PDB file of C-alpha atoms in Angstrom:
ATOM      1  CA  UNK A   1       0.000   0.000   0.000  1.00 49.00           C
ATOM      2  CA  UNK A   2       1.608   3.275  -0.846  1.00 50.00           C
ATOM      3  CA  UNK A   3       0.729   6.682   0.520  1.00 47.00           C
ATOM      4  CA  UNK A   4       0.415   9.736  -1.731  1.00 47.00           C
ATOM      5  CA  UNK A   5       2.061  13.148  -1.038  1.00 48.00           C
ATOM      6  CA  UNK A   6      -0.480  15.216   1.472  1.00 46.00           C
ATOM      7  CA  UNK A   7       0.038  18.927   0.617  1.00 48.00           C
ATOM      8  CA  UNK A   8      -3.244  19.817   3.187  1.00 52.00           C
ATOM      9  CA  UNK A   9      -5.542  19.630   0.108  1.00 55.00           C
ATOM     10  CA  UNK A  10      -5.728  16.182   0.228  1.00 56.00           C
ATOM     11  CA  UNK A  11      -5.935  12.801   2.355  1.00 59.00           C
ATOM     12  CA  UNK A  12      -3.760   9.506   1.614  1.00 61.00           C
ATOM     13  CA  UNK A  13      -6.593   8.443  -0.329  1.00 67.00           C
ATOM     14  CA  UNK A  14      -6.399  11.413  -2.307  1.00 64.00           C
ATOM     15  CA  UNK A  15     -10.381  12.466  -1.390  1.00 69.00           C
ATOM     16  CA  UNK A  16      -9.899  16.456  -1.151  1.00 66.00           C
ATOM     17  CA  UNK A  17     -10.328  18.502   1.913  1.00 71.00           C
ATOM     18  CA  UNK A  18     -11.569  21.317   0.818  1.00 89.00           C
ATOM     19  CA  UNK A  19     -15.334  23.079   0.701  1.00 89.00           C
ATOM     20  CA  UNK A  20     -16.939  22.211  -2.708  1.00 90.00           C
ATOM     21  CA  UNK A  21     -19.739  24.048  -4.384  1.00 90.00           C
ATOM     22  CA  UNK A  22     -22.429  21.650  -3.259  1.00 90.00           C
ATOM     23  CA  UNK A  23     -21.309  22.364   0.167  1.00 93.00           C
ATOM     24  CA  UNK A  24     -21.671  25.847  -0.107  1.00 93.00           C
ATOM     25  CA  UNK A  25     -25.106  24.684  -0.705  1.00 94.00           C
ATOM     26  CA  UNK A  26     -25.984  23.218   1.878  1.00 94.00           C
ATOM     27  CA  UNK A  27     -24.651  26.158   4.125  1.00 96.00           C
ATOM     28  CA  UNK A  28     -26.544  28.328   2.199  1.00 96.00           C
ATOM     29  CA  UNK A  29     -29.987  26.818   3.073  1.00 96.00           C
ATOM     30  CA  UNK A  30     -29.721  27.411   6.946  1.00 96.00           C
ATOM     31  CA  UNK A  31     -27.468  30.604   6.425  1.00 97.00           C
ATOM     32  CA  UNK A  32     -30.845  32.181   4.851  1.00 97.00           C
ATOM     33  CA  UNK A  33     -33.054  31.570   7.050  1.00 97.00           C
ATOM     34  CA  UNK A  34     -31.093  32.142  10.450  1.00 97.00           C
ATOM     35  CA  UNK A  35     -30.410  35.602   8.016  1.00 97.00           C
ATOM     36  CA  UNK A  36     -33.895  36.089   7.104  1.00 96.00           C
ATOM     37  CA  UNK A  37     -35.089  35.863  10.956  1.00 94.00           C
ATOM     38  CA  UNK A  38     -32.686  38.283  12.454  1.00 96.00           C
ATOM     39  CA  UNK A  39     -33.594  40.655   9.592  1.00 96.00           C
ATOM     40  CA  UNK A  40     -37.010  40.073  10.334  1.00 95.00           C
ATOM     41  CA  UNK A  41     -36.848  40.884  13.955  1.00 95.00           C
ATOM     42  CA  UNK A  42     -34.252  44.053  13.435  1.00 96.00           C
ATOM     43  CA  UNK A  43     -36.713  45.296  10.993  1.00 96.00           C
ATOM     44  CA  UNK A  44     -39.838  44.009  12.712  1.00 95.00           C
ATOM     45  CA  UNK A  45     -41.013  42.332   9.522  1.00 94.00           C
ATOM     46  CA  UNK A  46     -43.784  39.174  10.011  1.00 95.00           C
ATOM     47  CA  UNK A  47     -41.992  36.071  10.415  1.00 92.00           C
ATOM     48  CA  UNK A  48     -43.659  34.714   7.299  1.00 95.00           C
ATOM     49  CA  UNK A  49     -42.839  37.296   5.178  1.00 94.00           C
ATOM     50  CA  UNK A  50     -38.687  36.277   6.244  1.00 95.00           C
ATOM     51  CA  UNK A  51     -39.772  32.558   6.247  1.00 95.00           C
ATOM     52  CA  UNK A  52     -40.875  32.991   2.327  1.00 96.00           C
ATOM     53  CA  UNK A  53     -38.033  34.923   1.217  1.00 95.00           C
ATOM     54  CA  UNK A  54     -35.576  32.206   3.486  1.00 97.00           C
ATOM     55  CA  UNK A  55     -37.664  29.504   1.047  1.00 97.00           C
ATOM     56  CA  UNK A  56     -37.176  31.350  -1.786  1.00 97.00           C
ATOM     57  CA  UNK A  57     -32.831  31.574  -1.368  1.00 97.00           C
ATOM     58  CA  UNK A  58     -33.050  28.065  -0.161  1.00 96.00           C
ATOM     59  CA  UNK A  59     -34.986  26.745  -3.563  1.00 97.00           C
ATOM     60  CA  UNK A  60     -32.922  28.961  -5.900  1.00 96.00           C
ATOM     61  CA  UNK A  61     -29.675  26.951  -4.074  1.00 96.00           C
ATOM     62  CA  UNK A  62     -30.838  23.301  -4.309  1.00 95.00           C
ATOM     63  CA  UNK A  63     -32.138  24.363  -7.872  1.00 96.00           C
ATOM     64  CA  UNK A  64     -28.352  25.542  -8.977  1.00 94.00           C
ATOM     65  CA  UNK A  65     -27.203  22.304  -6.833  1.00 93.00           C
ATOM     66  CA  UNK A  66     -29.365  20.212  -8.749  1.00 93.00           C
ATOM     67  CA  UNK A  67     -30.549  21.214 -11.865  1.00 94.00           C
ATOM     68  CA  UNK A  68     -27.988  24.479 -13.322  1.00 94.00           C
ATOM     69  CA  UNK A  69     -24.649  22.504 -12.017  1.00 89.00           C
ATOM     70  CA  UNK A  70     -25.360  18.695 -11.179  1.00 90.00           C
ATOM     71  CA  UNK A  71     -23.517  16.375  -9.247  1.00 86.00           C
ATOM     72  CA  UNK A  72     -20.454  14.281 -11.782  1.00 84.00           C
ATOM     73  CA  UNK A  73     -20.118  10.957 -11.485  1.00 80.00           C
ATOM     74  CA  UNK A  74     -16.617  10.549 -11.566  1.00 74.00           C
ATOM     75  CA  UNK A  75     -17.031   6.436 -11.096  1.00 67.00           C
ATOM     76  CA  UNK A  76     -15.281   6.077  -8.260  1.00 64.00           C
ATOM     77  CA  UNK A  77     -16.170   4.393  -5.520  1.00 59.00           C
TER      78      UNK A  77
END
């Protein structure tokens, strides 16, 4: 078994380290809404009125994590 060279970007099985674009994603889902609430309450908006514009960042996300720039299958395992 040899092990390759880690230069902190990568693990002996050569799997990356670092944050990819579909986990920016998934930050950016609870990121709008803990946003959308405190905005809400500093500007004493209704809650549903942050809630649907928290929904509305959160769809346009998973769409552009879904749909605009998909998941590769590299075929590994």
């Amino acid at each position: 078994m040899t092990d390759s060279v880690n230069d902190g970007r990568s693990t002996a099985t050569g799997r990356s380290l670092g944050v990819s674009r579909y986990d920016l994603v998934l930050a950016v889902i609870p990121a709008a809404f803990i946003f959308a609430l405190l905005i809400g309450y500093l500007f004493s908006l209704p809650s549903r009125t942050a809630l649907i514009a928290a929904s509305v960042v959160g769809v346009g996300a998973m769409f552009d994590g879904l749909f605009r720039n998909p998941p590769e299958n590299t075929g590994s395992a």
